[in-house]
Amino acid sequence: MSALPPFSRTKALQCQQSDFYYMATRMALQFAILGQTQLARRIVSKLNDYDYFHGHHVALLPLHLLWMQQGMWPEGEEERARESIMEDRKRQTEKAGEQEEQERAGNHARIETQGRPVTRSDVKIKVEKLASDWAKSWYWPDRLRTPLEELHWRKSNKTKGIAPDPSTMTPSEAHAAIQEIMTAVKNMEPKEHKYVQTGVVAMDVSSALVNALDIRLRFEWQDDHLEGIERLPTVDEILAMIAKNLNSNQQVETLAQSQRAWRILSRGALAEILDIDAKKLGAYAKEAEQIIDERLTNGRQQPAESTVLEILQKIDRNSRTNPKAERGSSSLHFDSDKTLFRDPATAQQIKETERSLGTQLPADYKEFLSVTNGFGPAFSGIILEPPLSPLSDIRWLKDDEDYFTDLYLDMPGRVFMSIRPRGFDGEPDWTKVGKAVQVGSEDIFELWLIRPRVVEDVKTRVNLILNREDNDYDEKAKASLRHMVEDFAGSWEEFLALDWAFLTWASGGMASMQAYPSFKAYLMHVAENGVKDDGDALSERNFIGYSMLRADSTSRRVGIHDDRWQQL
């Protein structure tokens, strides 16, 4: 088969572990809704076996509806569901203990509930509760829109905008409900928004269509009972509308949240509607599994070695030629006609700065300075990175900047923060950023060099955890930590050899931290992520199935490339 798969092999093998798990979990979800449920189960099993604490399990929660329906779970997923139930019980017990007026017998009963073994029946109830909660969150006409109004509605227990339960609907009520949803969808799709795939409008359309499908599936065989009423759209007609909307915001995820939909998705209904080429689907499925196996067996593949100059030239080229760079540039006033390079710093300027700072800067950073004394805002795939400062502006973080220096260091990986040690006060017992060298800053974004002594403290703490013999860290947690170390540094030996590290930090409501084993590693990340679209559907948050349509596809009836609603 000459056509390339809708995902990049190179990117999957070389990207950071968090990005790899993002790609792999989305592969599992998308292949599952195409009816490849055994493949999805194998992928999830492999991901859990490699790193149980991979941190992307929330994206896989909708698949719990499928696993429960089929009675077969991937390795680790049913265990995860049971752990969630135990956590729920623990929270309920703690909440009960805080109620001073509660009788001792009541408290005792709750504690006994917490200690009761979790049964498969408990898991079934938990999964059904998930499905019910998701269904309540789907778009319904007249639902209050603003967060403040939504909060007011919850407090006042209003019923406006709440979807009725399909299980209690009569056929006439189902007809009225679906027609109301379809009318609302068409009203949300004015001409100027016809192909919008992001934002709240697209999300509302996505969940509204799933809501209509879920209701219609309740009456799949009951058209004969609707005499005298305009015929409901068929299941295939509604699924066809969803099929041409799968690149839109949350359409795949919301479709997977429907318990009823899995009855037909698992049998390949979506693949049939799309007129998927079975040979392409089989070949891409095989390729996807081989890529995942290679990554999990051999670890993260290192890109070809490049000089700092070569990396910077690639970043400069990406930032000036990638069309997406312009869309992410408004706050930093990016000018695609100008180079990101600045005049280089002299050896004397570098020495004087080191003397002023009282420290010797890392070799890769000094190599950067000898090429360019500062660097403009570079495109890294989604947004522009803050510009790298000239020598005259770099500085140590100040003692009163404890909102920076007291941050816990997400090293060797962000996911580890959920299982890291905690002190008696409940706070993480982990290394903090401490006094770092600020080498870039723009609005809420910060770029810091992390001192060797801080990195050394991380190495010591990691080593202590891996060599502990108590029950605080089981083998699953230790295996997860080992994989993070290897992904972060390349190998255990390279981790132990780390000196200076590099850190990006974004403050605010979406605060995020990303650590790199070196300044050069950060530059490589920016260079690789800023490359012009290479057709990787997963990285573009698109649906991989659209690349599997038959060449002589009859899915034109679905209208993949047409006005989304004109066929119906």
Coordinates of C-alpha atoms in Angstrom, one line a residue:
M1 CA 0.0 0.0 0.0
S2 CA 1.6 3.2 -1.1
A3 CA -0.5 5.7 0.9
L4 CA 1.1 6.8 4.1
P5 CA -0.7 6.1 7.4
P6 CA -2.5 9.1 9.1
F7 CA 0.1 9.2 11.8
S8 CA 3.8 9.9 11.9
R9 CA 6.1 7.0 12.7
T10 CA 9.1 9.3 13.4
K11 CA 7.1 11.6 15.7
A12 CA 5.6 8.6 17.6
L13 CA 9.1 7.2 18.2
Q14 CA 10.9 10.4 19.0
C15 CA 8.3 12.5 20.9
Q16 CA 8.2 13.0 24.6
Q17 CA 6.5 10.2 26.5
S18 CA 3.4 12.4 27.4
D19 CA 3.0 13.2 23.7
F20 CA 3.4 9.5 22.7
Y21 CA 0.7 8.5 25.2
Y22 CA -1.6 11.2 23.9
M23 CA -1.2 9.8 20.4
A24 CA -1.6 6.1 21.5
T25 CA -4.7 6.7 23.6
R26 CA -6.4 8.6 20.8
M27 CA -5.4 5.8 18.4
A28 CA -7.2 3.3 20.8
L29 CA -10.3 5.4 21.0
Q30 CA -10.5 6.1 17.3
F31 CA -9.9 2.5 16.2
A32 CA -12.5 1.4 18.8
I33 CA -15.3 3.5 17.3
L34 CA -14.4 2.1 13.9
G35 CA -15.1 -1.3 15.3
Q36 CA -11.5 -2.4 15.9
T37 CA -12.3 -3.2 19.5
Q38 CA -9.8 -6.0 20.0
L39 CA -7.0 -3.8 18.7
A40 CA -8.1 -1.0 21.1
R41 CA -8.0 -3.5 23.9
R42 CA -4.5 -4.6 23.1
I43 CA -3.2 -1.1 22.8
V44 CA -4.6 -0.1 26.2
S45 CA -3.2 -3.3 27.7
K46 CA 0.3 -2.5 26.4
L47 CA 0.2 1.1 27.6
N48 CA -0.9 0.0 31.1
D49 CA 1.7 -2.8 31.2
Y50 CA 4.5 -0.4 30.3
D51 CA 3.5 2.4 32.6
Y52 CA 0.4 2.1 34.8
F53 CA 0.7 5.8 35.8
H54 CA 0.9 7.2 32.3
G55 CA -1.5 9.9 33.2
H56 CA -3.8 9.6 30.1
H57 CA -6.4 7.3 31.6
V58 CA -9.1 9.9 31.7
A59 CA -9.1 10.0 27.9
L60 CA -9.8 6.2 28.0
L61 CA -12.7 6.4 30.4
P62 CA -15.4 6.3 27.7
L63 CA -14.0 2.9 26.6
H64 CA -15.0 1.5 30.0
L65 CA -18.6 1.5 28.6
L66 CA -17.3 -0.8 25.8
W67 CA -15.3 -3.1 28.1
M68 CA -18.2 -3.5 30.4
Q69 CA -20.6 -4.2 27.5
Q70 CA -18.3 -6.8 26.1
G71 CA -17.3 -8.3 29.4
M72 CA -13.6 -8.1 28.5
W73 CA -11.2 -5.5 30.0
P74 CA -7.7 -4.5 29.0
E75 CA -4.9 -5.2 31.5
G76 CA -5.1 -2.8 34.3
E77 CA -8.3 -1.0 33.3
E78 CA -10.8 -2.9 35.6
E79 CA -8.3 -2.5 38.4
R80 CA -8.2 1.2 37.7
A81 CA -12.0 1.3 37.9
R82 CA -11.9 -0.5 41.2
E83 CA -9.3 1.9 42.6
S84 CA -11.6 4.8 41.6
I85 CA -14.5 3.2 43.6
M86 CA -12.3 2.8 46.6
E87 CA -11.2 6.5 46.4
D88 CA -14.9 7.5 46.2
R89 CA -15.6 5.5 49.3
K90 CA -12.7 7.0 51.1
R91 CA -13.9 10.5 50.3
Q92 CA -17.4 9.7 51.4
T93 CA -16.1 8.3 54.7
E94 CA -13.9 11.4 55.3
K95 CA -16.9 13.7 54.5
A96 CA -19.0 11.7 57.0
G97 CA -16.4 12.1 59.7
E98 CA -16.5 15.9 59.3
Q99 CA -20.1 16.0 60.1
E100 CA -20.1 16.5 63.9
E101 CA -23.8 15.8 64.3
Q102 CA -23.7 12.5 62.7
E103 CA -24.4 9.5 64.9
R104 CA -21.5 7.1 65.8
A105 CA -23.5 4.2 64.2
G106 CA -23.8 6.1 61.0
N107 CA -20.0 6.8 60.9
H108 CA -19.3 3.2 61.6
A109 CA -21.6 2.0 58.8
R110 CA -19.7 4.2 56.3
I111 CA -16.3 3.0 57.5
E112 CA -17.5 -0.6 56.9
T113 CA -18.6 0.3 53.4
Q114 CA -15.2 1.7 52.7
G115 CA -13.5 -1.6 53.7
R116 CA -15.9 -3.8 51.7
P117 CA -14.3 -5.5 48.7
V118 CA -15.2 -3.9 45.3
T119 CA -17.3 -6.4 43.3
R120 CA -17.9 -6.5 39.5
S121 CA -21.4 -5.3 40.3
D122 CA -19.9 -2.2 41.9
V123 CA -17.8 -1.6 38.8
K124 CA -21.0 -1.9 36.6
I125 CA -22.8 0.7 38.8
K126 CA -19.8 3.0 38.5
V127 CA -19.6 2.7 34.7
E128 CA -23.4 3.3 34.4
K129 CA -23.0 6.3 36.6
L130 CA -20.3 7.6 34.3
A131 CA -22.6 7.1 31.2
S132 CA -25.5 8.9 33.0
D133 CA -23.3 11.9 34.0
W134 CA -21.9 12.2 30.5
A135 CA -25.4 12.1 29.0
K136 CA -26.6 14.9 31.3
S137 CA -23.7 17.1 30.1
W138 CA -24.6 16.8 26.4
Y139 CA -26.1 19.8 24.6
W140 CA -29.8 20.3 25.0
P141 CA -31.8 23.2 23.5
D142 CA -32.4 26.1 26.0
R143 CA -29.6 25.0 28.3
L144 CA -28.2 28.0 30.1
R145 CA -25.0 29.0 28.5
T146 CA -22.8 31.2 30.8
P147 CA -20.9 29.6 33.7
L148 CA -22.6 32.0 36.1
E149 CA -26.0 31.1 34.9
E150 CA -25.1 27.4 35.0
L151 CA -24.0 27.8 38.6
H152 CA -27.2 29.6 39.5
W153 CA -29.2 26.8 37.8
R154 CA -27.4 24.1 39.8
K155 CA -28.1 26.0 43.1
S156 CA -31.7 26.6 42.3
N157 CA -32.3 23.1 40.9
K158 CA -34.0 24.4 37.8
T159 CA -35.1 22.0 35.1
K160 CA -34.7 24.2 32.1
G161 CA -32.3 22.9 29.5
I162 CA -32.0 19.4 31.0
A163 CA -32.4 16.5 28.6
P164 CA -35.1 14.0 29.5
D165 CA -34.1 10.4 30.2
P166 CA -34.5 8.5 26.9
S167 CA -35.5 5.3 28.8
T168 CA -38.7 7.0 30.0
M169 CA -39.6 8.7 26.7
T170 CA -42.6 7.7 24.5
P171 CA -42.0 7.5 20.8
S172 CA -43.8 10.8 20.4
E173 CA -41.6 12.5 23.0
A174 CA -38.5 11.0 21.3
H175 CA -39.7 12.5 18.0
A176 CA -40.2 15.9 19.5
A177 CA -36.8 15.8 21.3
I178 CA -34.8 14.8 18.2
Q179 CA -36.5 17.4 16.1
E180 CA -35.8 20.0 18.7
I181 CA -32.2 19.0 18.8
M182 CA -31.8 19.0 15.0
T183 CA -33.4 22.4 14.7
A184 CA -31.0 23.7 17.4
V185 CA -28.0 22.2 15.5
K186 CA -29.1 23.9 12.3
N187 CA -29.5 27.2 14.1
M188 CA -26.0 26.8 15.5
E189 CA -24.6 26.3 12.0
P190 CA -25.1 29.6 10.2
K191 CA -23.3 30.0 6.9
E192 CA -20.3 31.8 8.5
H193 CA -19.7 28.9 10.9
K194 CA -20.3 26.1 8.4
Y195 CA -16.9 24.5 8.7
V196 CA -15.8 25.7 12.1
Q197 CA -14.4 22.7 14.0
T198 CA -13.2 24.3 17.2
G199 CA -14.7 26.3 20.0
V200 CA -18.0 26.0 21.9
V201 CA -20.2 26.0 18.9
A202 CA -18.5 22.9 17.5
M203 CA -18.6 21.3 20.9
D204 CA -22.3 21.9 21.2
V205 CA -22.9 20.5 17.7
S206 CA -20.9 17.4 18.6
S207 CA -22.8 16.6 21.8
A208 CA -26.2 17.5 20.4
L209 CA -25.7 15.0 17.5
V210 CA -24.7 12.3 20.0
N211 CA -27.7 13.2 22.2
A212 CA -30.0 12.7 19.1
L213 CA -28.4 9.4 18.2
D214 CA -28.7 8.1 21.8
I215 CA -32.4 8.9 21.9
R216 CA -33.0 7.4 18.5
L217 CA -31.2 4.2 19.4
R218 CA -33.8 3.7 22.2
F219 CA -36.4 3.4 19.4
E220 CA -34.4 1.7 16.8
W221 CA -37.1 -0.8 15.8
Q222 CA -40.2 1.3 16.6
D223 CA -40.9 3.4 13.5
D224 CA -44.2 1.6 13.1
H225 CA -45.5 3.1 16.3
L226 CA -45.1 6.6 15.0
E227 CA -48.2 6.7 12.8
G228 CA -49.4 10.2 12.1
I229 CA -46.1 11.8 13.2
E230 CA -43.3 12.9 10.9
R231 CA -40.8 10.1 10.6
L232 CA -37.8 10.3 12.9
P233 CA -34.4 10.4 11.2
T234 CA -33.0 6.9 11.1
V235 CA -30.0 5.8 13.2
D236 CA -28.0 5.7 10.0
E237 CA -29.0 9.2 9.1
I238 CA -27.9 10.6 12.4
L239 CA -24.8 8.5 12.4
A240 CA -24.0 9.9 8.9
M241 CA -24.2 13.4 10.3
I242 CA -21.8 12.5 13.1
A243 CA -19.5 10.7 10.5
K244 CA -18.9 13.9 8.6
N245 CA -18.2 15.9 11.8
L246 CA -15.5 13.7 13.4
N247 CA -12.8 16.4 13.1
S248 CA -14.9 18.7 15.2
N249 CA -14.2 19.6 18.8
Q250 CA -15.0 16.6 21.0
Q251 CA -17.0 14.7 18.5
V252 CA -15.1 11.4 18.8
E253 CA -14.9 11.7 22.6
T254 CA -18.6 12.5 23.0
L255 CA -19.7 9.7 20.6
A256 CA -17.7 7.3 22.8
Q257 CA -19.6 8.5 25.9
S258 CA -22.9 6.9 24.6
Q259 CA -23.6 3.5 26.1
R260 CA -26.2 2.8 23.4
A261 CA -23.9 3.9 20.6
W262 CA -21.4 1.2 21.5
R263 CA -23.9 -1.5 20.5
I264 CA -23.6 -0.4 16.9
L265 CA -20.1 1.0 16.9
S266 CA -18.6 -2.3 18.1
R267 CA -20.2 -4.0 15.1
G268 CA -18.6 -1.6 12.7
A269 CA -21.5 0.7 12.0
L270 CA -19.4 3.8 11.7
A271 CA -16.9 2.2 9.4
E272 CA -19.8 1.0 7.2
I273 CA -21.3 4.5 7.0
L274 CA -18.0 6.0 6.1
D275 CA -17.4 3.3 3.5
I276 CA -14.0 2.5 5.0
D277 CA -11.5 0.5 2.9
A278 CA -11.1 -2.7 4.9
K279 CA -7.6 -3.2 3.5
K280 CA -6.5 0.3 4.5
L281 CA -8.0 -0.1 7.9
G282 CA -6.2 -3.4 8.4
A283 CA -2.9 -2.1 7.2
Y284 CA -3.1 1.1 9.3
A285 CA -4.1 -0.9 12.4
K286 CA -1.1 -3.2 11.9
E287 CA 1.2 -0.2 11.4
A288 CA -0.2 1.5 14.5
E289 CA 0.4 -1.5 16.7
Q290 CA 3.9 -2.0 15.3
I291 CA 4.8 1.6 16.1
I292 CA 3.5 1.3 19.7
D293 CA 5.4 -2.0 20.2
E294 CA 8.6 -0.5 18.9
R295 CA 8.3 2.5 21.1
L296 CA 7.5 0.5 24.2
T297 CA 10.2 -2.1 23.5
N298 CA 13.1 0.2 22.6
G299 CA 12.2 3.4 24.4
R300 CA 12.3 6.9 23.0
Q301 CA 14.3 7.2 19.8
Q302 CA 16.8 10.0 19.8
P303 CA 16.9 12.3 16.8
A304 CA 20.0 12.7 14.7
E305 CA 22.7 14.9 16.5
S306 CA 22.7 18.5 15.3
T307 CA 24.7 21.6 16.3
V308 CA 23.0 24.4 18.1
L309 CA 23.3 26.5 14.9
E310 CA 21.6 23.9 12.8
I311 CA 18.8 23.6 15.4
L312 CA 18.3 27.4 15.5
Q313 CA 18.2 27.6 11.7
K314 CA 15.4 25.0 11.6
I315 CA 13.5 26.9 14.3
D316 CA 13.9 30.1 12.3
R317 CA 12.7 28.5 9.1
N318 CA 9.7 26.9 10.8
S319 CA 8.7 30.1 12.4
R320 CA 8.8 32.0 9.2
T321 CA 7.2 29.4 6.9
N322 CA 4.7 27.5 8.9
P323 CA 1.3 29.1 8.3
K324 CA 0.2 28.2 11.8
A325 CA 2.9 30.4 13.3
E326 CA 1.1 33.6 12.2
R327 CA -2.1 32.5 14.0
G328 CA -0.1 32.1 17.3
S329 CA 1.8 35.3 17.0
S330 CA -0.5 38.3 17.9
S331 CA 0.7 38.8 21.5
L332 CA 4.4 38.6 20.6
H333 CA 4.1 40.7 17.4
F334 CA 5.9 38.1 15.2
D335 CA 7.2 39.4 11.9
S336 CA 7.7 36.6 9.4
D337 CA 9.9 38.8 7.2
K338 CA 12.5 39.1 9.9
T339 CA 15.0 36.6 11.2
L340 CA 14.9 35.4 14.8
F341 CA 18.6 35.6 15.0
R342 CA 20.5 38.4 16.8
D343 CA 24.1 39.4 16.6
P344 CA 26.3 36.9 18.4
A345 CA 27.9 37.5 21.9
T346 CA 31.6 37.7 22.1
A347 CA 33.6 35.4 24.3
Q348 CA 34.5 38.4 26.5
Q349 CA 30.8 39.3 27.0
I350 CA 30.0 35.7 28.0
K351 CA 32.9 35.6 30.6
E352 CA 31.8 39.0 32.1
T353 CA 28.2 37.7 32.5
E354 CA 29.4 34.5 34.2
R355 CA 31.5 36.7 36.5
S356 CA 28.6 38.9 37.3
L357 CA 26.3 35.9 38.0
G358 CA 29.0 34.1 40.0
T359 CA 28.5 30.9 38.1
Q360 CA 29.7 29.0 35.0
L361 CA 26.9 28.8 32.4
P362 CA 26.3 25.4 30.6
A363 CA 28.3 24.7 27.5
D364 CA 25.2 24.4 25.2
Y365 CA 23.9 27.7 26.3
K366 CA 27.2 29.4 25.7
E367 CA 27.3 27.8 22.3
F368 CA 23.9 29.4 21.7
L369 CA 25.2 32.8 22.8
S370 CA 28.2 32.5 20.4
V371 CA 25.7 32.1 17.6
T372 CA 23.1 34.6 18.6
N373 CA 22.9 36.9 21.7
G374 CA 19.1 36.4 22.2
F375 CA 16.5 34.9 19.9
G376 CA 13.1 36.0 18.7
P377 CA 9.7 34.4 19.6
A378 CA 9.9 30.9 18.0
F379 CA 6.9 28.8 16.9
S380 CA 6.7 25.4 18.7
G381 CA 3.6 23.9 17.1
I382 CA 0.8 25.6 18.9
I383 CA 2.0 29.0 20.3
L384 CA 5.1 31.1 20.1
E385 CA 7.8 30.5 22.7
P386 CA 8.9 33.6 24.7
P387 CA 12.0 35.2 23.2
L388 CA 15.4 34.2 24.6
S389 CA 17.0 37.2 26.3
P390 CA 20.3 38.8 25.4
L391 CA 23.1 38.5 28.0
S392 CA 22.3 42.0 29.3
D393 CA 18.9 40.8 30.5
I394 CA 19.6 37.3 32.0
R395 CA 19.5 37.2 35.8
W396 CA 19.0 35.1 38.9
L397 CA 15.5 34.8 40.3
K398 CA 15.2 37.0 43.3
D399 CA 14.7 36.0 46.9
D400 CA 11.3 37.6 47.0
E401 CA 10.1 35.7 43.9
D402 CA 9.1 32.8 45.9
Y403 CA 6.1 32.3 43.7
F404 CA 8.7 30.9 41.3
T405 CA 11.4 29.5 43.5
D406 CA 9.0 27.5 45.7
L407 CA 7.4 25.7 42.7
Y408 CA 7.9 21.9 42.9
L409 CA 10.0 20.7 40.1
D410 CA 8.3 18.4 37.5
M411 CA 11.4 16.3 37.0
P412 CA 11.9 13.7 35.7
G413 CA 8.3 13.9 34.5
R414 CA 5.0 15.7 35.1
V415 CA 3.1 12.5 35.7
F416 CA 5.3 11.5 38.5
M417 CA 3.9 14.3 40.6
S418 CA 0.8 12.2 41.3
I419 CA 2.8 9.5 43.0
R420 CA 5.7 11.5 44.5
P421 CA 6.4 11.4 48.2
R422 CA 4.4 13.7 50.6
G423 CA 5.4 15.1 54.0
F424 CA 3.3 14.9 57.2
D425 CA 1.5 18.1 56.2
G426 CA 0.3 16.6 53.0
E427 CA 2.5 18.8 50.8
P428 CA 4.8 17.1 48.2
D429 CA 8.2 16.1 49.7
W430 CA 10.1 17.0 46.5
T431 CA 12.7 19.2 45.0
K432 CA 11.8 22.9 44.4
V433 CA 12.9 25.1 41.5
G434 CA 15.0 27.2 43.9
K435 CA 17.2 30.1 42.6
A436 CA 17.3 29.7 38.8
V437 CA 18.7 31.8 36.0
Q438 CA 16.0 33.5 34.0
V439 CA 17.0 33.5 30.3
G440 CA 13.6 34.4 28.8
S441 CA 10.3 36.0 29.9
E442 CA 7.2 37.2 28.2
D443 CA 3.9 37.9 30.0
I444 CA 3.0 34.7 31.9
F445 CA 5.8 32.6 30.2
E446 CA 9.2 32.0 31.8
L447 CA 12.4 30.2 30.7
W448 CA 14.9 29.1 33.3
L449 CA 18.2 27.3 33.6
I450 CA 18.1 25.0 36.6
R451 CA 21.3 24.8 38.7
P452 CA 23.3 21.5 38.9
R453 CA 22.8 21.3 42.7
V454 CA 19.0 21.3 42.2
V455 CA 19.3 18.6 39.5
E456 CA 21.6 16.6 41.8
D457 CA 18.9 16.7 44.5
V458 CA 16.4 15.2 42.1
K459 CA 18.8 12.4 41.1
T460 CA 19.3 11.6 44.8
R461 CA 15.6 11.5 45.5
V462 CA 14.8 9.3 42.5
N463 CA 17.6 6.9 43.5
L464 CA 16.2 6.6 47.0
I465 CA 12.7 5.8 45.8
L466 CA 13.9 3.1 43.4
N467 CA 16.0 1.4 46.1
R468 CA 13.3 1.6 48.8
E469 CA 12.1 -1.8 50.1
D470 CA 9.0 -0.7 52.1
N471 CA 5.4 -0.7 50.7
D472 CA 5.2 3.0 49.9
Y473 CA 6.2 2.3 46.3
D474 CA 5.3 -0.9 44.6
E475 CA 6.9 -2.2 41.5
K476 CA 4.4 -0.5 39.2
A477 CA 5.3 2.9 40.6
K478 CA 9.0 2.1 40.4
A479 CA 8.7 0.9 36.8
S480 CA 6.8 4.1 36.0
L481 CA 9.6 6.2 37.5
R482 CA 12.3 4.3 35.6
H483 CA 10.5 4.8 32.3
M484 CA 10.2 8.5 33.1
V485 CA 13.9 8.8 33.8
E486 CA 14.8 7.0 30.5
D487 CA 12.4 9.1 28.5
F488 CA 13.6 12.3 30.1
A489 CA 17.3 11.8 29.9
G490 CA 17.7 9.0 27.3
S491 CA 19.1 6.4 29.7
W492 CA 19.8 5.9 33.4
E493 CA 23.5 6.7 32.8
E494 CA 22.7 9.9 31.0
F495 CA 20.3 10.8 33.9
L496 CA 23.1 10.4 36.4
A497 CA 25.4 12.6 34.2
L498 CA 22.9 15.5 34.1
D499 CA 24.3 18.9 35.0
W500 CA 22.3 22.0 34.2
A501 CA 18.6 21.4 33.2
F502 CA 16.1 23.7 31.5
L503 CA 12.5 24.6 32.5
T504 CA 9.6 26.3 31.0
W505 CA 6.8 27.7 33.2
A506 CA 3.5 29.3 32.4
S507 CA 1.5 31.0 35.2
G508 CA -2.2 31.6 35.5
G509 CA -5.3 29.4 35.3
M510 CA -3.7 26.9 32.9
A511 CA -0.4 26.8 34.8
S512 CA 2.1 24.3 33.3
M513 CA 5.7 23.3 33.7
Q514 CA 7.9 21.4 31.3
A515 CA 11.4 20.2 32.2
Y516 CA 14.2 19.3 29.8
P517 CA 17.5 17.6 30.5
S518 CA 19.4 20.5 28.9
F519 CA 19.0 23.8 27.1
K520 CA 19.8 22.1 23.8
A521 CA 17.1 19.6 24.4
Y522 CA 14.6 22.4 24.8
L523 CA 15.7 23.9 21.4
M524 CA 15.3 20.5 19.8
H525 CA 11.8 20.2 21.2
V526 CA 10.9 23.6 19.7
A527 CA 12.5 22.7 16.3
E528 CA 10.7 19.4 16.0
N529 CA 7.3 20.6 17.1
G530 CA 7.4 23.7 14.8
V531 CA 7.7 21.7 11.6
K532 CA 5.0 22.3 9.0
D533 CA 2.1 19.9 9.1
D534 CA 3.3 16.5 8.0
G535 CA -0.1 14.9 7.6
D536 CA -0.2 13.5 11.1
A537 CA -3.9 13.4 11.8
L538 CA -3.5 12.6 15.5
S539 CA -1.1 15.5 16.2
E540 CA -3.6 17.7 14.3
R541 CA -6.4 16.4 16.5
N542 CA -8.1 15.0 13.4
F543 CA -9.9 11.7 12.8
I544 CA -7.7 9.0 11.2
G545 CA -10.6 7.3 9.6
Y546 CA -10.9 9.9 6.9
S547 CA -7.7 8.7 5.4
M548 CA -9.1 5.2 5.0
L549 CA -12.0 5.9 2.7
R550 CA -12.2 3.7 -0.4
A551 CA -11.0 5.4 -3.6
D552 CA -14.4 4.8 -5.2
S553 CA -16.1 5.5 -1.9
T554 CA -19.9 5.8 -1.8
S555 CA -19.6 7.8 1.4
R556 CA -20.4 10.9 -0.7
R557 CA -23.9 10.2 0.6
V558 CA -22.4 11.0 4.0
G559 CA -21.2 14.3 2.7
I560 CA -17.7 14.3 4.1
H561 CA -16.7 17.1 1.7
D562 CA -20.1 18.8 1.4
D563 CA -22.4 21.1 3.3
R564 CA -22.8 19.1 6.5
W565 CA -26.6 19.2 6.6
Q566 CA -27.7 19.4 2.9
Q567 CA -28.0 15.6 2.6
L568 CA -30.6 15.4 5.2

